[in-house]
Short mmCIF file of C-alpha atoms and ligand atoms in Angstrom, two decimals:
data_model
loop_
_atom_site.label_atom_id
_atom_site.label_comp_id
_atom_site.label_asym_id
_atom_site.label_seq_id
_atom_site.Cartn_x
_atom_site.Cartn_y
_atom_site.Cartn_z
CA MET F 1 -30.57 -0.28 -51.73
CA ILE F 2 -29.62 0.13 -47.93
CA LEU F 3 -26.22 0.49 -46.25
CA VAL F 4 -25.53 -1.37 -43.29
CA THR F 5 -22.06 -0.60 -41.05
CA GLY F 6 -21.03 -4.02 -38.62
CA GLY F 7 -23.40 -6.32 -41.16
CA ALA F 8 -20.82 -9.51 -40.09
CA GLY F 9 -21.06 -9.02 -36.57
CA PHE F 10 -24.05 -10.56 -34.15
CA ILE F 11 -26.75 -8.22 -34.89
CA GLY F 12 -25.56 -6.74 -37.99
CA ALA F 13 -25.67 -10.26 -39.49
CA ASN F 14 -28.72 -10.91 -38.28
CA PHE F 15 -30.18 -8.22 -39.05
CA VAL F 16 -29.24 -8.51 -42.79
CA LEU F 17 -30.14 -12.57 -42.97
CA ASP F 18 -33.38 -10.95 -41.43
CA TRP F 19 -33.79 -8.07 -44.16
CA LEU F 20 -33.28 -10.20 -46.94
CA SER F 21 -35.54 -12.57 -45.51
CA VAL F 22 -38.29 -10.53 -45.81
CA SER F 23 -37.25 -8.06 -48.27
CA ASP F 24 -35.38 -7.95 -51.88
CA GLU F 25 -33.77 -4.93 -51.79
CA PRO F 26 -30.03 -5.02 -51.60
CA VAL F 27 -27.56 -4.10 -48.55
CA VAL F 28 -24.10 -2.73 -49.21
CA ASN F 29 -22.36 -4.34 -45.81
CA LEU F 30 -19.72 -2.57 -44.77
CA ASP F 31 -17.08 -4.37 -42.04
CA ALA F 32 -13.95 -4.08 -40.87
CA LEU F 33 -13.96 -7.70 -39.93
CA THR F 34 -12.17 -6.87 -36.55
CA TYR F 35 -12.14 -10.03 -33.62
CA ALA F 36 -16.04 -9.75 -33.78
CA GLY F 37 -16.95 -10.13 -37.20
CA ASN F 38 -16.98 -13.21 -38.87
CA LEU F 39 -17.85 -13.94 -42.47
CA GLU F 40 -19.48 -17.39 -41.48
CA ASN F 41 -22.84 -15.49 -40.28
CA LEU F 42 -23.45 -14.47 -43.31
CA ALA F 43 -22.53 -17.90 -45.43
CA SER F 44 -26.17 -18.70 -46.52
CA LEU F 45 -26.20 -15.14 -48.13
CA LYS F 46 -22.77 -16.52 -50.58
CA GLY F 47 -23.50 -15.95 -54.42
CA ASP F 48 -26.73 -13.66 -53.37
CA PRO F 49 -26.34 -10.56 -55.53
CA ARG F 50 -28.81 -8.72 -53.08
CA HIS F 51 -25.74 -8.70 -50.86
CA ILE F 52 -22.57 -6.35 -51.46
CA PHE F 53 -19.92 -7.03 -49.06
CA VAL F 54 -16.72 -4.79 -48.42
CA GLN F 55 -14.61 -4.80 -46.06
CA GLY F 56 -13.16 -1.75 -44.72
CA ASP F 57 -13.12 1.02 -41.96
CA ILE F 58 -15.68 3.30 -41.05
CA CYS F 59 -13.20 5.85 -40.16
CA ASP F 60 -12.13 5.94 -43.66
CA ARG F 61 -14.17 8.86 -44.81
CA GLU F 62 -12.82 8.49 -48.90
CA LEU F 63 -14.10 4.32 -48.42
CA VAL F 64 -17.23 5.99 -46.80
CA ASP F 65 -17.70 8.40 -49.53
CA ARG F 66 -17.40 6.07 -52.52
CA LEU F 67 -19.79 3.64 -50.96
CA PHE F 68 -22.35 6.49 -50.81
CA ALA F 69 -21.73 7.75 -54.61
CA GLU F 70 -21.71 4.57 -55.86
CA HIS F 71 -24.16 2.70 -54.41
CA GLN F 72 -26.77 5.85 -53.44
CA PRO F 73 -28.16 4.54 -50.70
CA ARG F 74 -31.63 5.67 -49.51
CA ALA F 75 -30.65 4.69 -45.79
CA ILE F 76 -28.01 3.46 -43.68
CA VAL F 77 -28.44 1.27 -40.45
CA HIS F 78 -25.21 1.75 -38.40
CA PHE F 79 -24.08 -1.16 -36.22
CA ALA F 80 -20.49 -1.22 -36.57
CA ALA F 81 -18.51 -0.76 -32.91
CA GLU F 82 -16.62 -1.99 -30.19
CA SER F 83 -19.57 -3.49 -28.02
CA HIS F 84 -17.79 -5.94 -25.08
CA VAL F 85 -17.76 -3.92 -21.70
CA ASP F 86 -14.89 -6.04 -20.41
CA ARG F 87 -12.32 -4.96 -23.70
CA SER F 88 -13.39 -1.65 -23.03
CA ILE F 89 -12.00 -1.60 -19.43
CA HIS F 90 -8.84 -3.14 -20.91
CA GLY F 91 -8.53 -1.03 -24.18
CA PRO F 92 -10.91 2.18 -24.11
CA GLY F 93 -8.76 3.34 -27.31
CA ASP F 94 -10.91 1.29 -30.06
CA PHE F 95 -13.98 2.35 -28.76
CA VAL F 96 -13.56 5.69 -28.34
CA ARG F 97 -11.77 5.43 -32.32
CA THR F 98 -14.93 3.53 -33.94
CA ASN F 99 -17.46 4.61 -31.74
CA VAL F 100 -17.17 8.54 -31.37
CA ASN F 101 -14.89 9.18 -34.79
CA GLY F 102 -16.42 6.40 -36.69
CA THR F 103 -19.79 7.80 -36.08
CA PHE F 104 -19.13 11.33 -36.92
CA THR F 105 -16.92 10.02 -40.00
CA LEU F 106 -20.57 8.34 -40.87
CA LEU F 107 -22.33 11.39 -40.00
CA GLU F 108 -20.55 13.85 -42.16
CA ALA F 109 -20.03 11.30 -45.58
CA ALA F 110 -24.23 10.66 -44.67
CA ARG F 111 -24.59 14.96 -44.36
CA GLY F 112 -22.41 15.24 -47.65
CA HIS F 113 -24.91 12.83 -49.69
CA TRP F 114 -28.30 13.73 -48.43
CA MET F 115 -27.45 17.51 -49.61
CA SER F 116 -26.70 16.37 -52.76
CA LEU F 117 -30.18 14.64 -53.22
CA GLU F 118 -33.36 16.14 -54.90
CA GLU F 119 -36.15 17.79 -51.88
CA ALA F 120 -37.76 13.78 -52.13
CA GLY F 121 -34.99 12.05 -51.83
CA LYS F 122 -33.45 14.71 -48.95
CA ALA F 123 -36.99 13.98 -46.88
CA ALA F 124 -36.94 9.83 -47.28
CA PHE F 125 -33.24 9.26 -46.58
CA ARG F 126 -33.13 7.82 -43.32
CA PHE F 127 -29.68 7.50 -40.68
CA HIS F 128 -30.40 5.19 -38.84
CA HIS F 129 -28.32 4.50 -35.06
CA VAL F 130 -28.08 1.43 -33.49
CA SER F 131 -27.32 2.07 -29.46
CA THR F 132 -27.35 0.85 -26.06
CA ASP F 133 -29.67 0.90 -23.20
CA GLU F 134 -25.92 1.07 -21.60
CA VAL F 135 -26.25 5.09 -21.53
CA TYR F 136 -28.82 5.71 -19.43
CA GLY F 137 -26.17 4.57 -16.51
CA SER F 138 -27.37 1.97 -13.80
CA LEU F 139 -31.06 1.35 -11.88
CA GLY F 140 -31.64 0.76 -8.48
CA PRO F 141 -34.02 -1.78 -7.31
CA ASN F 142 -37.40 -0.23 -7.45
CA ALA F 143 -36.35 2.80 -10.13
CA PRO F 144 -38.70 2.70 -13.30
CA ALA F 145 -37.31 1.36 -16.15
CA PHE F 146 -35.49 3.45 -18.73
CA SER F 147 -37.92 5.73 -20.17
CA GLU F 148 -36.19 7.76 -23.48
CA THR F 149 -35.97 10.90 -21.64
CA LYS F 150 -33.75 9.37 -18.82
CA THR F 151 -30.80 11.29 -18.28
CA TYR F 152 -27.47 10.10 -19.83
CA GLU F 153 -25.27 8.50 -17.15
CA PRO F 154 -23.10 6.31 -19.04
CA ASN F 155 -20.20 4.50 -16.99
CA SER F 156 -18.09 2.41 -18.71
CA PRO F 157 -15.66 3.54 -21.35
CA TYR F 158 -18.11 1.23 -23.65
CA SER F 159 -20.95 3.24 -22.92
CA ALA F 160 -19.39 6.41 -22.35
CA SER F 161 -18.15 6.09 -26.30
CA LYS F 162 -22.10 5.14 -26.86
CA ALA F 163 -23.45 8.02 -25.14
CA ALA F 164 -20.92 10.23 -26.86
CA SER F 165 -21.84 9.52 -30.57
CA ASP F 166 -25.67 9.38 -29.29
CA HIS F 167 -24.83 12.72 -29.02
CA LEU F 168 -23.17 13.22 -32.23
CA VAL F 169 -26.75 11.73 -33.75
CA ARG F 170 -28.65 13.71 -31.77
CA ALA F 171 -26.84 17.38 -32.86
CA TRP F 172 -26.37 16.58 -37.06
CA HIS F 173 -30.45 16.50 -36.91
CA HIS F 174 -30.59 19.28 -34.44
CA THR F 175 -27.82 21.18 -36.56
CA TYR F 176 -27.98 20.35 -39.83
CA GLY F 177 -31.04 19.04 -40.17
CA LEU F 178 -30.03 15.26 -41.24
CA PRO F 179 -32.90 12.81 -40.70
CA VAL F 180 -31.60 10.28 -38.14
CA THR F 181 -33.34 7.56 -35.54
CA THR F 182 -31.47 6.08 -32.85
CA SER F 183 -32.54 3.03 -30.71
CA ASN F 184 -31.46 2.41 -27.31
CA CYS F 185 -31.69 -1.47 -26.93
CA SER F 186 -31.52 -3.95 -24.01
CA ASN F 187 -29.12 -6.71 -23.78
CA ASN F 188 -29.77 -8.87 -27.28
CA TYR F 189 -29.15 -12.92 -27.50
CA GLY F 190 -29.45 -15.83 -30.35
CA PRO F 191 -27.55 -17.37 -33.31
CA TYR F 192 -23.88 -15.73 -33.67
CA HIS F 193 -23.54 -14.46 -30.58
CA PHE F 194 -19.76 -14.22 -29.85
CA PRO F 195 -18.47 -16.00 -27.48
CA GLU F 196 -17.32 -13.69 -25.30
CA LYS F 197 -20.61 -12.65 -23.82
CA LEU F 198 -22.18 -13.73 -21.28
CA ILE F 199 -24.71 -16.33 -22.50
CA PRO F 200 -23.00 -17.94 -25.25
CA LEU F 201 -19.98 -18.11 -22.97
CA MET F 202 -21.15 -19.99 -20.41
CA ILE F 203 -22.84 -22.48 -23.12
CA ALA F 204 -19.74 -22.57 -24.81
CA ASN F 205 -17.78 -23.25 -21.19
CA ALA F 206 -20.19 -25.84 -20.03
CA LEU F 207 -19.92 -28.00 -23.14
CA ALA F 208 -16.32 -27.74 -22.58
CA GLY F 209 -16.48 -28.57 -19.04
CA LYS F 210 -14.36 -25.11 -17.75
CA PRO F 211 -15.99 -23.15 -15.01
CA LEU F 212 -18.98 -21.01 -15.59
CA PRO F 213 -17.39 -17.22 -14.41
CA VAL F 214 -20.10 -15.18 -12.67
CA TYR F 215 -18.83 -12.09 -11.74
CA GLY F 216 -19.73 -10.79 -8.28
CA ASP F 217 -23.07 -11.82 -6.83
CA GLY F 218 -24.48 -13.03 -10.12
CA GLN F 219 -27.56 -10.41 -8.95
CA GLN F 220 -26.91 -7.78 -11.58
CA ILE F 221 -30.10 -7.56 -13.83
CA ARG F 222 -30.07 -7.24 -17.60
CA ASP F 223 -33.27 -7.26 -19.93
CA TRP F 224 -32.74 -9.82 -22.40
CA LEU F 225 -34.60 -9.32 -25.98
CA TYR F 226 -34.05 -12.65 -28.69
CA VAL F 227 -32.34 -10.81 -31.18
CA THR F 228 -34.52 -11.19 -34.39
CA ASP F 229 -37.02 -9.22 -32.20
CA HIS F 230 -34.30 -6.33 -32.49
CA CYS F 231 -33.96 -6.25 -35.97
CA SER F 232 -37.80 -5.86 -36.65
CA ALA F 233 -37.89 -3.73 -34.28
CA ILE F 234 -35.07 -1.25 -36.06
CA ARG F 235 -37.30 -2.27 -39.47
CA ALA F 236 -39.93 -0.84 -37.89
CA VAL F 237 -37.92 2.25 -37.05
CA LEU F 238 -36.72 2.32 -40.35
CA ALA F 239 -40.11 2.27 -42.30
CA LYS F 240 -42.29 4.38 -39.66
CA GLY F 241 -39.82 6.20 -37.41
CA THR F 242 -39.75 10.13 -37.37
CA PRO F 243 -37.12 11.95 -38.06
CA GLY F 244 -35.12 12.98 -34.96
CA GLU F 245 -36.85 10.66 -32.40
CA VAL F 246 -35.03 7.73 -30.25
CA TYR F 247 -37.30 4.79 -29.39
CA ASN F 248 -36.34 2.38 -26.51
CA VAL F 249 -36.13 -1.54 -27.64
CA GLY F 250 -36.75 -3.87 -24.79
CA GLY F 251 -38.26 -7.59 -24.22
CA TRP F 252 -39.91 -7.13 -20.48
CA ASN F 253 -37.49 -9.48 -19.65
CA GLU F 254 -35.49 -8.44 -16.41
CA LYS F 255 -33.23 -11.36 -15.01
CA PRO F 256 -30.73 -11.56 -12.83
CA ASN F 257 -27.31 -13.11 -14.20
CA ILE F 258 -27.52 -16.18 -11.56
CA GLU F 259 -30.61 -17.11 -12.92
CA ILE F 260 -29.83 -16.76 -16.68
CA VAL F 261 -27.09 -18.91 -15.94
CA HIS F 262 -29.20 -21.59 -14.30
CA THR F 263 -31.63 -21.59 -16.78
CA LEU F 264 -28.79 -22.85 -19.07
CA CYS F 265 -27.99 -25.32 -17.26
CA ALA F 266 -31.31 -26.73 -16.83
CA LEU F 267 -31.26 -26.60 -20.70
CA LEU F 268 -28.35 -28.24 -21.49
CA ASP F 269 -28.77 -30.97 -19.00
CA GLU F 270 -32.16 -31.22 -20.90
CA LEU F 271 -30.62 -31.10 -24.30
CA LYS F 272 -27.45 -32.49 -23.89
CA PRO F 273 -26.35 -34.24 -20.38
CA ASP F 274 -23.35 -34.46 -19.25
CA PRO F 275 -22.76 -38.06 -17.40
CA ALA F 276 -20.32 -36.37 -14.93
CA GLY F 277 -23.11 -34.30 -13.29
CA SER F 278 -25.42 -31.43 -13.97
CA TYR F 279 -23.37 -28.02 -15.40
CA SER F 280 -24.53 -26.16 -12.80
CA ARG F 281 -21.60 -27.90 -11.03
CA LEU F 282 -19.43 -25.85 -12.75
CA ILE F 283 -20.52 -22.19 -12.03
CA THR F 284 -17.83 -20.09 -10.15
CA TYR F 285 -17.76 -16.63 -8.37
CA VAL F 286 -15.14 -15.02 -9.49
CA THR F 287 -13.90 -11.21 -9.36
CA ASP F 288 -16.74 -8.57 -10.19
CA ARG F 289 -16.14 -6.35 -13.16
CA PRO F 290 -14.91 -2.68 -12.21
CA GLY F 291 -17.73 -0.25 -12.47
CA HIS F 292 -20.11 -2.63 -12.71
CA ASP F 293 -24.04 -1.54 -13.74
CA ARG F 294 -26.09 -3.04 -11.28
CA ARG F 295 -29.56 -3.05 -13.22
CA TYR F 296 -30.77 -2.10 -16.64
CA ALA F 297 -34.60 -2.51 -17.56
CA ILE F 298 -35.91 -0.63 -20.74
CA ASP F 299 -39.55 0.98 -20.61
CA ALA F 300 -40.65 -0.20 -24.75
CA ARG F 301 -44.07 1.89 -24.72
CA LYS F 302 -43.25 4.15 -26.71
CA ILE F 303 -42.39 2.17 -29.62
CA GLU F 304 -44.93 -0.07 -29.09
CA ARG F 305 -47.54 2.59 -29.11
CA GLU F 306 -45.95 4.81 -32.21
CA LEU F 307 -44.82 1.94 -34.67
CA GLY F 308 -46.89 -0.98 -33.28
CA TRP F 309 -43.67 -2.85 -32.33
CA ARG F 310 -43.74 -5.61 -29.90
CA PRO F 311 -41.32 -8.65 -29.81
CA ALA F 312 -42.68 -11.94 -31.17
CA GLU F 313 -40.08 -14.26 -28.52
CA THR F 314 -40.41 -14.47 -24.99
CA PHE F 315 -37.49 -15.19 -22.96
CA GLU F 316 -38.47 -18.92 -22.08
CA THR F 317 -39.06 -19.57 -26.37
CA GLY F 318 -36.03 -17.60 -27.43
CA ILE F 319 -33.30 -19.21 -24.80
CA ARG F 320 -34.60 -22.96 -25.73
CA LYS F 321 -34.10 -21.91 -29.40
CA THR F 322 -30.63 -20.55 -28.46
CA VAL F 323 -29.24 -23.21 -26.69
CA ALA F 324 -30.62 -25.29 -29.96
CA TRP F 325 -28.95 -23.52 -32.41
CA TYR F 326 -25.53 -23.66 -29.83
CA LEU F 327 -25.66 -27.07 -30.27
CA VAL F 328 -25.98 -27.69 -33.59
CA ASN F 329 -23.68 -25.31 -34.89
CA GLN F 330 -20.78 -26.32 -32.36
CA ALA F 331 -18.22 -26.27 -35.75
CA TRP F 332 -19.18 -22.22 -35.70
CA VAL F 333 -18.12 -22.07 -32.23
CA GLY F 334 -15.00 -24.30 -33.01
CA HIS F 335 -13.40 -22.05 -35.51
CA ILE F 336 -13.81 -18.97 -32.82
CA LEU F 337 -12.24 -20.40 -29.95
CA SER F 338 -8.66 -20.03 -32.09
CA GLY F 339 -5.15 -18.42 -30.19
CA ALA F 340 -6.94 -14.97 -30.52
CA TYR F 341 -9.82 -16.05 -28.46
CA ARG F 342 -7.60 -17.77 -25.92
CA GLU F 343 -5.81 -14.38 -25.48
CA TRP F 344 -8.55 -12.42 -24.34
CA VAL F 345 -9.81 -15.47 -22.06
CA ASP F 346 -6.22 -14.85 -20.25
CA THR F 347 -6.32 -10.74 -20.10
CA ASN F 348 -10.15 -10.73 -18.85
CA TYR F 349 -10.50 -14.52 -16.37
CA ALA F 350 -6.54 -15.30 -15.50
CA GLY F 351 -6.37 -12.73 -12.71
CA ARG F 352 -10.08 -12.48 -11.33
P1 NAD R 1 -20.56 -7.07 -32.34
O1 NAD R 1 -19.03 -6.32 -31.44
O2 NAD R 1 -20.81 -8.72 -32.34
O3 NAD R 1 -20.00 -6.83 -33.85
C1 NAD R 1 -19.58 -5.85 -34.50
C2 NAD R 1 -19.17 -5.16 -35.88
O4 NAD R 1 -18.41 -4.11 -36.01
C3 NAD R 1 -18.01 -6.07 -35.80
O5 NAD R 1 -18.63 -7.10 -37.14
C4 NAD R 1 -16.53 -5.56 -36.25
O6 NAD R 1 -16.00 -6.48 -37.31
C5 NAD R 1 -17.21 -3.99 -36.88
N1 NAD R 1 -16.68 -3.30 -36.66
C6 NAD R 1 -15.88 -2.76 -35.48
N2 NAD R 1 -14.97 -1.53 -36.27
C7 NAD R 1 -15.34 -1.58 -37.11
C8 NAD R 1 -14.85 -0.31 -37.53
N3 NAD R 1 -14.27 0.45 -37.17
N4 NAD R 1 -15.69 -0.54 -39.13
C9 NAD R 1 -15.98 -1.21 -39.70
N5 NAD R 1 -16.69 -2.44 -38.83
C10 NAD R 1 -16.40 -2.46 -37.77
O7 NAD R 1 -21.51 -6.05 -32.09
P2 NAD R 1 -22.95 -6.54 -31.67
O8 NAD R 1 -23.48 -7.15 -30.50
O9 NAD R 1 -23.49 -6.84 -32.49
O10 NAD R 1 -23.39 -4.83 -31.60
C11 NAD R 1 -24.13 -4.01 -32.72
C12 NAD R 1 -24.59 -3.10 -32.36
O11 NAD R 1 -25.44 -2.88 -31.17
C13 NAD R 1 -23.21 -1.99 -31.74
O12 NAD R 1 -23.28 -0.73 -32.11
C14 NAD R 1 -23.90 -2.16 -30.34
O13 NAD R 1 -23.27 -1.26 -29.67
C15 NAD R 1 -25.11 -2.41 -30.27
N6 NAD R 1 -26.15 -3.23 -29.46
C16 NAD R 1 -25.56 -4.31 -28.93
C17 NAD R 1 -26.44 -4.86 -28.10
C18 NAD R 1 -25.90 -6.05 -27.90
O14 NAD R 1 -26.54 -6.32 -26.62
N7 NAD R 1 -24.76 -6.79 -28.22
C19 NAD R 1 -27.84 -4.33 -27.34
C20 NAD R 1 -27.57 -2.85 -27.44
C21 NAD R 1 -27.19 -2.43 -28.73
O1 DAU R 2 -27.44 -3.89 -22.36
C1 DAU R 2 -26.83 -3.54 -23.68
C2 DAU R 2 -25.47 -4.44 -23.92
O2 DAU R 2 -25.71 -5.52 -23.32
C3 DAU R 2 -24.87 -4.16 -25.20
O3 DAU R 2 -25.02 -2.39 -24.91
C4 DAU R 2 -23.52 -4.51 -25.02
O4 DAU R 2 -22.95 -4.52 -26.74
C5 DAU R 2 -23.63 -6.04 -24.99
O5 DAU R 2 -21.80 -6.57 -24.66
C6 DAU R 2 -23.92 -6.27 -23.30
O6 DAU R 2 -23.34 -5.67 -22.33
P1 DAU R 2 -23.55 -6.55 -20.93
O7 DAU R 2 -22.00 -5.79 -20.63
O8 DAU R 2 -24.70 -6.55 -20.36
O9 DAU R 2 -23.12 -8.05 -21.50
P2 DAU R 2 -21.84 -9.13 -21.21
O10 DAU R 2 -22.49 -10.50 -22.08
O11 DAU R 2 -20.48 -8.95 -21.62
O12 DAU R 2 -22.42 -9.11 -19.88
C7 DAU R 2 -23.66 -9.68 -19.32
C8 DAU R 2 -24.03 -9.71 -17.90
O13 DAU R 2 -23.10 -10.74 -17.40
C9 DAU R 2 -23.06 -8.74 -17.00
O14 DAU R 2 -23.77 -7.89 -15.64
C10 DAU R 2 -21.86 -8.65 -16.88
C11 DAU R 2 -21.92 -10.58 -16.24
N1 DAU R 2 -21.05 -11.57 -16.99
C12 DAU R 2 -20.26 -11.12 -18.07
C13 DAU R 2 -19.53 -12.38 -18.51
C14 DAU R 2 -18.59 -12.15 -19.73
C15 DAU R 2 -20.67 -12.32 -15.73
O15 DAU R 2 -21.23 -12.71 -14.44
N2 DAU R 2 -19.42 -13.14 -16.14
C16 DAU R 2 -19.05 -12.81 -17.50
O16 DAU R 2 -17.68 -14.29 -17.71
#
């Protein structure tokens, strides 16, 4: 069995669903159910004995030790994190706690468990750390895409906390020999994406007839990957990756934010036309994010060359599926747009 952390969040839940659709190997899913964790994402697994959900904190060493002892996982896939850059600007403390101390706690618990294994179990064990392209910093317009040897230049409290966690993971391999792998992935999108991030926020606001808040000039570039392609990349690293190695994962889809917003408006105009006119009428430029990174781009040649992974979706197929998913899952969105979500919207947008 494998231990997954953060498996009730956006990518973690997609990973658990994807894993159990291709394998019968059970998953223990440890998630604290913060504002971003949602058991509705896993509703289709209700009653499935292959999925064991444990509500708990990755900083809780006793709990993590108990899960290792009870379930003897052959691998851990570590997604749990505070993941939203804007939230890290308003409140960095939780990011240091979960992303740095939480990863440290997991590494120490995993090391204790790993040390207790026989040689064969030791060699087969994996600690896979799910990280981000943001640790590499911001690219100039003509700079080459991030390769695995790019220097770390994190610019936000979020990316700095993820960079710190990457360094801890690296050190636990170098010093103690723990068989770790790390993947640094670009922006994901797809089903179950929490509607405070760009793509689901724009869809939710458009359908509600609210402004579509584009930060700054909207020319910041992100490299978009459909979430199930990220899941298949992680499966490939787990199956074939070399301990101590880092794999960059991306979709070869660099797009300026404003182009993403126009694409979403055009798809919504086609799939759910608004009698009041094109959704693009709602586009509103607002004050930029402080320290906003201008461009990210991933060079994903290593994972293709060494592990044979390539994304299955193009941006055009993935974004169409995504908009269609949100249109038929309005109840899922509706449950999230609660009091707590509205408080966040006031915190982030009221003063812009
Ligand atoms: P998310 O915010 O949607 O989900 C995070 C999950 O972690 C939630 O279920 C939450 O309840 C859980 N969690 C938070 N703190 C916890 C704690 N202390 N103990 C246990 N569980 C806790 O995040 P996501 O977008 O799914 O990202 C998952 C991982 O992938 C993160 O490590 C993130 O840095 C990384 N990543 C995300 C993207 C992206 O585009 N979203 C891209 C690259 C890498
Ligand atoms: O690059 C990978 C990262 O992608 C992950 O590590 C993070 O966990 C994930 O949240 C994401 O970070 P971003 O900051 O790129 O994602 P976000 O959806 O918040 O913003 C995407 C871009 O859209 C960014 O340039 C900021 C802009 N934006 C965002 C929001 C929420 C807007 O213009 N308006 C908005 O209202």
